[in-house]
Coordinates of C-alpha atoms in Angstrom, one line a residue:
Chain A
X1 CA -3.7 46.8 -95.0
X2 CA -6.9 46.7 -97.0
X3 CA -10.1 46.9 -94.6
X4 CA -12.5 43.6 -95.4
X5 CA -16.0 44.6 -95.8
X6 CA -18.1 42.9 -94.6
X7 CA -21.4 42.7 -96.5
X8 CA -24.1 44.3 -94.7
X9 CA -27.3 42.7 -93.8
X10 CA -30.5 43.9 -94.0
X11 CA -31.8 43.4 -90.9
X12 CA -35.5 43.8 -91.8
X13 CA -37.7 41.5 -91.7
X14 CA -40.7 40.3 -93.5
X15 CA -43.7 41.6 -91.2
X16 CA -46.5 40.5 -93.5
X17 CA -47.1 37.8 -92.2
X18 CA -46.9 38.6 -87.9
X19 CA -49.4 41.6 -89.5
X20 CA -51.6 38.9 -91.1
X21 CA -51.7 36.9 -88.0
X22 CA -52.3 39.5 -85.9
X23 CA -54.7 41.2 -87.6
X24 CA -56.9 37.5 -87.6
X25 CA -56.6 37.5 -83.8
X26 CA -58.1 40.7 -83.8
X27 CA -61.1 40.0 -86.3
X28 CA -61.6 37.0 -84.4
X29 CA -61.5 38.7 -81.0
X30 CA -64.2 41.6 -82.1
X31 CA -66.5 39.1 -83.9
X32 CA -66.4 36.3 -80.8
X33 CA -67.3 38.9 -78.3
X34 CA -70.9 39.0 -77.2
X35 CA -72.2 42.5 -75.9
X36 CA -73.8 42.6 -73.0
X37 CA -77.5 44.1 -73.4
X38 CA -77.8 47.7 -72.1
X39 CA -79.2 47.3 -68.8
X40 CA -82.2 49.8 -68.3
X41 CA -81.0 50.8 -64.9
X42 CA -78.0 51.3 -63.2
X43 CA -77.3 47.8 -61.3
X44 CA -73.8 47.8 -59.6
X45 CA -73.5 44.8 -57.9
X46 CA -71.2 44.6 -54.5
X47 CA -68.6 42.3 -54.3
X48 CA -68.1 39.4 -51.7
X49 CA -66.2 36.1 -51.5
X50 CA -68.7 33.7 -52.5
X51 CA -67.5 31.6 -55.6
X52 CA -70.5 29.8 -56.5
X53 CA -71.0 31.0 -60.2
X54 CA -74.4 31.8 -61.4
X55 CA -76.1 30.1 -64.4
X56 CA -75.9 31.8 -67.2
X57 CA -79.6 31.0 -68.2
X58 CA -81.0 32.6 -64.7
X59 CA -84.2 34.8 -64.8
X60 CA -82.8 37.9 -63.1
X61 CA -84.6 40.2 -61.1
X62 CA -83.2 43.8 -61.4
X63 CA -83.2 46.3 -59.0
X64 CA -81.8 49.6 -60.3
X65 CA -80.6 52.6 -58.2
X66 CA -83.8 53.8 -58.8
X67 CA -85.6 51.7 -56.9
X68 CA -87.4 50.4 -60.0
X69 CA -88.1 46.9 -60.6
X70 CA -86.8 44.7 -64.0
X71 CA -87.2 41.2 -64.9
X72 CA -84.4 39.8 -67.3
X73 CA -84.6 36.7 -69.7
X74 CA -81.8 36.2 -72.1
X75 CA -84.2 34.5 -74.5
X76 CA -86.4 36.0 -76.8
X77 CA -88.4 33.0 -77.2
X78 CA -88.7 32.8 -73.4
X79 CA -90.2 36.4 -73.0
X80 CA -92.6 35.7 -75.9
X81 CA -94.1 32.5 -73.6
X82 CA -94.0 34.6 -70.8
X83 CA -95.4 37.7 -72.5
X84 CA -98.5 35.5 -73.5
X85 CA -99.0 33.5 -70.5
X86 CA -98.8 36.8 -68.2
X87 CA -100.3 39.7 -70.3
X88 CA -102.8 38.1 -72.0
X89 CA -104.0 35.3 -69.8
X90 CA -103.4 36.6 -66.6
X91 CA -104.1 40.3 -67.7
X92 CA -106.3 39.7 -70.6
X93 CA -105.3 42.3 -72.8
X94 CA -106.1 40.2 -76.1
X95 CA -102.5 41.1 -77.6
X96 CA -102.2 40.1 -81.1
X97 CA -99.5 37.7 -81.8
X98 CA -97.9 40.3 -83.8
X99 CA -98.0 42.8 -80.5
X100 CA -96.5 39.7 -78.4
X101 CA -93.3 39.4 -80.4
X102 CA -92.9 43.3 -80.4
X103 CA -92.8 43.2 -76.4
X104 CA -90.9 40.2 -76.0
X105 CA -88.2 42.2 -78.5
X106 CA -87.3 44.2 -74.9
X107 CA -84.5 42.5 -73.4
X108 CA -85.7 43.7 -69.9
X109 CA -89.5 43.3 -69.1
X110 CA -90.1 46.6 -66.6
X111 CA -94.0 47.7 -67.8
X112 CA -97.0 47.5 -65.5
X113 CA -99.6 45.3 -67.3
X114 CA -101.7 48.6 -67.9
X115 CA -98.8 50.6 -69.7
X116 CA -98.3 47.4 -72.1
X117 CA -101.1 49.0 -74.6
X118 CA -99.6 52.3 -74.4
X119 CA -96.0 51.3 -74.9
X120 CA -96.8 49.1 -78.2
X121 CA -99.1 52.0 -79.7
X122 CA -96.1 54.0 -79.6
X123 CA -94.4 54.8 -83.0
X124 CA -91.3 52.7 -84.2
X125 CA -88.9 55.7 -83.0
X126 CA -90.1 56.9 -79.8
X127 CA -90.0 52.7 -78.3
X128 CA -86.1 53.2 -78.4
X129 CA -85.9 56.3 -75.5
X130 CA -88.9 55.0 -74.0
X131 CA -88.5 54.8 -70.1
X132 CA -89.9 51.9 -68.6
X133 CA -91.1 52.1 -65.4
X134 CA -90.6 48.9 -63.2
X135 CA -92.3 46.6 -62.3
X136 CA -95.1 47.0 -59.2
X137 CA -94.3 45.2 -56.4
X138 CA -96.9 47.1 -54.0
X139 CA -98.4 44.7 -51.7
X140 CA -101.9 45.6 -53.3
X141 CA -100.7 45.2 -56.9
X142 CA -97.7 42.7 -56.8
X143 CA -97.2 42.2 -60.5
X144 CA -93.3 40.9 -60.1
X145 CA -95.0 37.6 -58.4
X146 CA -97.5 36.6 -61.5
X147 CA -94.4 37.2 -64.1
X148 CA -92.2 34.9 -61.3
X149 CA -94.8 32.3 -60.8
X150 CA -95.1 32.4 -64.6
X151 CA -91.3 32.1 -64.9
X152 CA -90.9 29.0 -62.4
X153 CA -93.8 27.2 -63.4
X154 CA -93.8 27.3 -67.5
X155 CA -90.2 28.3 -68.5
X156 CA -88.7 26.1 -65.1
X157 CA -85.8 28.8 -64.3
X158 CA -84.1 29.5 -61.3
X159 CA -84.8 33.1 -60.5
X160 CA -81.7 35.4 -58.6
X161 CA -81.8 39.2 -57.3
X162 CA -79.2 41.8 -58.7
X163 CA -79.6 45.2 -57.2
X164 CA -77.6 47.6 -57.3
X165 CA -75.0 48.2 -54.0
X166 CA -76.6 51.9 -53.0
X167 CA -80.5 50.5 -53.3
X168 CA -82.3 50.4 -49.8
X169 CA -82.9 47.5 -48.6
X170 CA -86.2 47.6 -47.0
X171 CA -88.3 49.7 -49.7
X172 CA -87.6 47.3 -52.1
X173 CA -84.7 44.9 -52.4
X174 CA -87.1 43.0 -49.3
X175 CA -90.3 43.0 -51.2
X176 CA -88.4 41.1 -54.0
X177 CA -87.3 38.9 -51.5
X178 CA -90.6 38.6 -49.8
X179 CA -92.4 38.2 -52.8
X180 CA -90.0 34.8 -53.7
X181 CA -90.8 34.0 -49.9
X182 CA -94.2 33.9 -50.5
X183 CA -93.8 31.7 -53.8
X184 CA -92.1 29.3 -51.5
X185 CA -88.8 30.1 -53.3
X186 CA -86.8 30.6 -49.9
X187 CA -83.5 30.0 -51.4
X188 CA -82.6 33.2 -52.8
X189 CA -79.8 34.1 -54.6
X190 CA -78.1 37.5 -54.7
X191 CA -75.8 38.1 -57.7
X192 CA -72.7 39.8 -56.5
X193 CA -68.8 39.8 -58.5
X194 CA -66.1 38.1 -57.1
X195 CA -63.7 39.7 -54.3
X196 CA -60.3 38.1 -52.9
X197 CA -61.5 35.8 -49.7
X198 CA -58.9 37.1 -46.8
X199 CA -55.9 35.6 -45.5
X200 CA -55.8 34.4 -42.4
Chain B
X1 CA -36.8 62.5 -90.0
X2 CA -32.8 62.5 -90.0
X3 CA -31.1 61.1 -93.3
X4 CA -28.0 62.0 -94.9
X5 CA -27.8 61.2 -98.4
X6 CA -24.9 59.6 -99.8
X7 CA -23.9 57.9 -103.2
X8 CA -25.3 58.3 -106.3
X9 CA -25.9 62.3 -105.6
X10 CA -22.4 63.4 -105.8
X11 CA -20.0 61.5 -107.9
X12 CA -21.8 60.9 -111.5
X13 CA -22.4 64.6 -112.8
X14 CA -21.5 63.8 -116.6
X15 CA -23.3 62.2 -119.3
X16 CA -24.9 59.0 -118.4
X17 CA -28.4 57.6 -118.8
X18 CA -30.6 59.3 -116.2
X19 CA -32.6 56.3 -114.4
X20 CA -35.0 56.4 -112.6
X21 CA -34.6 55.2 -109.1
X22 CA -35.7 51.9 -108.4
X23 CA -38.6 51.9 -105.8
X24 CA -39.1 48.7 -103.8
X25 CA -42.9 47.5 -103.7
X26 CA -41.9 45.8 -100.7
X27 CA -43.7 48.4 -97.7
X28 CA -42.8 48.2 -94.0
X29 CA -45.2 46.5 -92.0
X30 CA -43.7 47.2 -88.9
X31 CA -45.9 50.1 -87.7
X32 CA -48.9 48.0 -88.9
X33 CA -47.7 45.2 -86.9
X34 CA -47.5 47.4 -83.9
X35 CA -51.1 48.9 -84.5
X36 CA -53.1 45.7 -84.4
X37 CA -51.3 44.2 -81.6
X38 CA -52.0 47.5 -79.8
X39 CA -55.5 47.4 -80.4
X40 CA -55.6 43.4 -79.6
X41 CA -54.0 44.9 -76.4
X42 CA -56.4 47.3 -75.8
X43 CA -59.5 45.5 -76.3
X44 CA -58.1 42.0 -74.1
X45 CA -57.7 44.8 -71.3
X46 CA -60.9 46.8 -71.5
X47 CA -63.3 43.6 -71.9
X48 CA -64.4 43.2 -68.8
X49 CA -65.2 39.4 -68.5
X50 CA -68.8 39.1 -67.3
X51 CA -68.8 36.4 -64.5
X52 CA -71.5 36.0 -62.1
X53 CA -71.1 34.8 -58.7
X54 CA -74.1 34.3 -56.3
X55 CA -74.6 34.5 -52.5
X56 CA -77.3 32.8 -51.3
X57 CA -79.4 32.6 -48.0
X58 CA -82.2 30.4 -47.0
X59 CA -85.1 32.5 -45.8
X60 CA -87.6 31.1 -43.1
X61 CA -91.0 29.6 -44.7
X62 CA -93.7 32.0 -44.3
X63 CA -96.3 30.1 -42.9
X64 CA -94.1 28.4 -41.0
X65 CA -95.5 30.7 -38.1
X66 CA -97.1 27.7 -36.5
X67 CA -95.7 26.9 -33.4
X68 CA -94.4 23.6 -33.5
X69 CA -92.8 24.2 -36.8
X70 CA -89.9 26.3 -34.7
X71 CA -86.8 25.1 -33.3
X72 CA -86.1 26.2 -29.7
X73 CA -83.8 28.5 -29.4
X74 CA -83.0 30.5 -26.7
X75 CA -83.1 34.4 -26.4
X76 CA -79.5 34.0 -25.0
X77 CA -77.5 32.9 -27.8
X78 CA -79.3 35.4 -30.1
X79 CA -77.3 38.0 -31.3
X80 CA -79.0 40.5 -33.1
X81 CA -77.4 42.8 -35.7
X82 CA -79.3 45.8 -36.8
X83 CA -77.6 47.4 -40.0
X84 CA -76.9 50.3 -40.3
X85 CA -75.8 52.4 -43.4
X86 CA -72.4 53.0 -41.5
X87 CA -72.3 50.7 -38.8
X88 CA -73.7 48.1 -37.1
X89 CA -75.9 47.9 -33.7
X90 CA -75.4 44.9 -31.9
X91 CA -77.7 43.5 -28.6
X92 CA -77.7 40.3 -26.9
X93 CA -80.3 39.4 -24.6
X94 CA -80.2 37.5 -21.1
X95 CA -82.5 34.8 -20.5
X96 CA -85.5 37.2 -19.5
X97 CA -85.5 38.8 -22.7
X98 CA -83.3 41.9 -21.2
X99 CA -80.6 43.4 -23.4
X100 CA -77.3 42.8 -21.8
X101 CA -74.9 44.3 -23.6
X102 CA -75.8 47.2 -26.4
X103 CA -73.1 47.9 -28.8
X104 CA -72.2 49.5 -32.0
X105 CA -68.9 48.7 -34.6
X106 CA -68.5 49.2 -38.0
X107 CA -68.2 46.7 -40.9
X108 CA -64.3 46.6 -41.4
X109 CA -62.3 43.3 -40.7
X110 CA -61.4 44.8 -37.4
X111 CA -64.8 45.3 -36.6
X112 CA -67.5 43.2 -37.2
X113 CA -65.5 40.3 -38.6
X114 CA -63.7 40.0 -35.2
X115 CA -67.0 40.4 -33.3
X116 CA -68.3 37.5 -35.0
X117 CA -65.6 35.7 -34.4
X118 CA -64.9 36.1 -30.3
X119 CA -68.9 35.4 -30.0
X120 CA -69.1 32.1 -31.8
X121 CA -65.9 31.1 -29.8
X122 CA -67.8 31.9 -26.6
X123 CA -70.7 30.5 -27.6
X124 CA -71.0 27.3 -29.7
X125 CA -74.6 28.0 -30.3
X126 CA -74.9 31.6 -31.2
X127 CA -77.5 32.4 -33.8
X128 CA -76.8 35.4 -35.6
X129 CA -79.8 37.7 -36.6
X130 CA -79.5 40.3 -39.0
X131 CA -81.8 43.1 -38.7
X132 CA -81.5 46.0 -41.5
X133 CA -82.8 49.1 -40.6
X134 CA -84.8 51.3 -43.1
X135 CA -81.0 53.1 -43.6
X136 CA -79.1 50.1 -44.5
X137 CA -78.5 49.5 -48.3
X138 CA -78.0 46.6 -50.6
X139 CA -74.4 46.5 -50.1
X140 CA -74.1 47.2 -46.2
X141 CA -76.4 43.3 -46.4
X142 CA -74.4 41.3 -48.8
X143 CA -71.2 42.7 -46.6
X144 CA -73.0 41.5 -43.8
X145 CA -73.8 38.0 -45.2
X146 CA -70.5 37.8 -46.7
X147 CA -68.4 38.0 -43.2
X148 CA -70.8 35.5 -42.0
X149 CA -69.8 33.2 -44.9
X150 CA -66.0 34.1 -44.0
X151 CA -66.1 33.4 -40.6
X152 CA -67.8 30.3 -41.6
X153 CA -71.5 30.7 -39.3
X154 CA -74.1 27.8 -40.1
X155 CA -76.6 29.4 -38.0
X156 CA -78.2 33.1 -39.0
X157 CA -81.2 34.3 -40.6
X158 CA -82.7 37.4 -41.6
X159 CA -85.9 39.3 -40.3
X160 CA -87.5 42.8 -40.4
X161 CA -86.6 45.1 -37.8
X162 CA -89.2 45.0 -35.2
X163 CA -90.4 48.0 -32.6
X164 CA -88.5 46.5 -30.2
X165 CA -85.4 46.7 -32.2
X166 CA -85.9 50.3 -33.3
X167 CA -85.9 51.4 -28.9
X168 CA -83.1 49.0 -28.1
X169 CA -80.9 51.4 -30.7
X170 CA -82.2 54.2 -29.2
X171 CA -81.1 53.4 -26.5
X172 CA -77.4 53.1 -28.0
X173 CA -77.9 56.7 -29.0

């Protein structure tokens, strides 16, 4: 009896286009993604239960490990308003408008007013790996409460604390705090990221 | 890899035109396939999706030290919590301002959460003060805040550890 053959198959299939598609998702993945800005210290924040989000257009007050001091803006324009209001009206140190937009370029403001000068006079290369070094928040020379008064009263933002989990809390996470306090900002917010509430 | 040719190789060894073998332009996109959905892969699981969440506490007006700016409380439903980096120093006072009991737990669910709880069961007017000490980190007071928000507290505040604190713990010692 003669075998019938049967034809064989291919059982390929045409992958161009699940490659095409794929290969869009991707693009579309990479380019949609928004880096987060390098933050200038290390700020770990703990976790807790709360799930009130924060606004995305908070002033943030960072606390790195380090014990140093940050103010964040995600605007640029915002900074620049700030910048001028606080440095050279507050400060007077007669930036040119030219010097205002260079410090508002930092995505973190961290100088004291009298290391401004020194930071902009700095050649183009050296601003990069320049270390800022926090904002004062001494009780002689609180500087963090003339950039928040600045911040609440002309840009109208809601200001939160993120620290990082291993910073003490009495050297400095409670002068930010008192420092709100005394701009009669007594609700404070702490950022934090969300952990599972327990069971009961 | 592992082929075994067959056909043409064998059979046809006279005459005949040589041709030249017919290549398909068609290539395999299967391990290009695999490659982009791997990296799609990779990068969905390594984006860390940047959510904030926010605890918040009401602190007491500042010159708000005027007297009759206070509400009464007593010293006896006061229970003070002093952080610790490690664990936490608990007092209550009786109504002369006397420590009563002097305690220390730690800041597990076992611990403090369950303290919390057996206090404001036995006393529907506890106020909860918490107290951290010049050891206590960021962390040890948003812990501390968050059990009070999970054992669902409406009345606490925070304050600077006093002198008086600071002996009371010796005391624990």
């Amino acid at each position: 009896m003669p075998k019938i053959k049967v034809p064989r198959k291919s059982i390929s299939l045409d992958m161009t286009a699940m490659c095409d598609m794929a290969f869009l998702l991707l693009t579309f993945f990479i380019l949609t993604a928004k880096m987060k800005p390098a933050e200038p210290a290390k700020a770990d924040v703990p976790s807790a239960v709360s799930k009130y989000e924060a606004d995305k257009k908070l002033a943030k007050i960072i606390v790195g490990d380090d014990d140093r001091v940050f103010l964040g803006l995600a605007e640029q324009p915002a900074r620049l308003e700030l910048a001028d209001l606080v440095l050279n009206q507050t400060y007077n140190l007669n930036l040119s408008k030219e010097e205002l937009y260079e410090f508002s370029l930092m995505e973190y403001i961290g100088l004291p007013s009298s290391q401004v000068k020194n930071y902009l006079s700095l050649p183009e290369e050296e601003k990069g790996s320049f270390k800022q070094g926090g904002i004062p928040i001494d009780s002689l020379n609180n500087e963090l409460e003339v950039w928040l008064k600045a911040t609440r009263d002309h840009l109208k933002l809601k200001m939160a604390i993120k620290a990082d989990k291993s910073t003490s809390y009495n050297k400095t996470v409670n002068k930010v705090v008192n420092t709100l306090v005394s701009l009669h900002e007594n609700d404070i917010n702490f950022i934090t990221s969300l952990e599972a509430a327990p069971t009961e | 890899m592992a082929e075994v040719n067959t056909g043409e190789g064998g059979g046809k060894k006279g005459g005949g035109k040589v041709r030249s073998k017919k290549t398909s332009t068609k290539i395999d996109m299967t391990p290009m396939v695999d490659l982009a959905f791997l990296l799609i892969t990779f990068f969905m699981l390594t984006t860390t999706l940047s959510k904030n969440y926010r605890v918040e506490i009401v602190m007491p007006h500042k010159d708000d030290i005027n007297k009759d700016q206070h509400m009464d409380a007593k010293a006896s439903d006061a229970l003070t919590l002093l952080l610790k980096k490690n664990s936490i120093v608990w007092y209550q006072l009786d109504k002369n301002g006397k420590p009563i009991v002097i305690d220390s737990t730690d800041y597990s669910d076992k611990g403090i959460r369950q303290l919390l709880i057996d206090k404001s069961k036995a006393n529907n007017k506890l106020i909860v003060l918490v107290k951290p000490t010049d050891e206590a980190v960021y962390k040890n007071v948003i812990d501390m805040l968050d059990e009070i928000a999970i054992v669902k507290l409406s009345k606490y505040s925070m304050a600077d550890i006093s002198p008086d604190d600071l002996k009371i713990m010796a005391q624990k010692k």
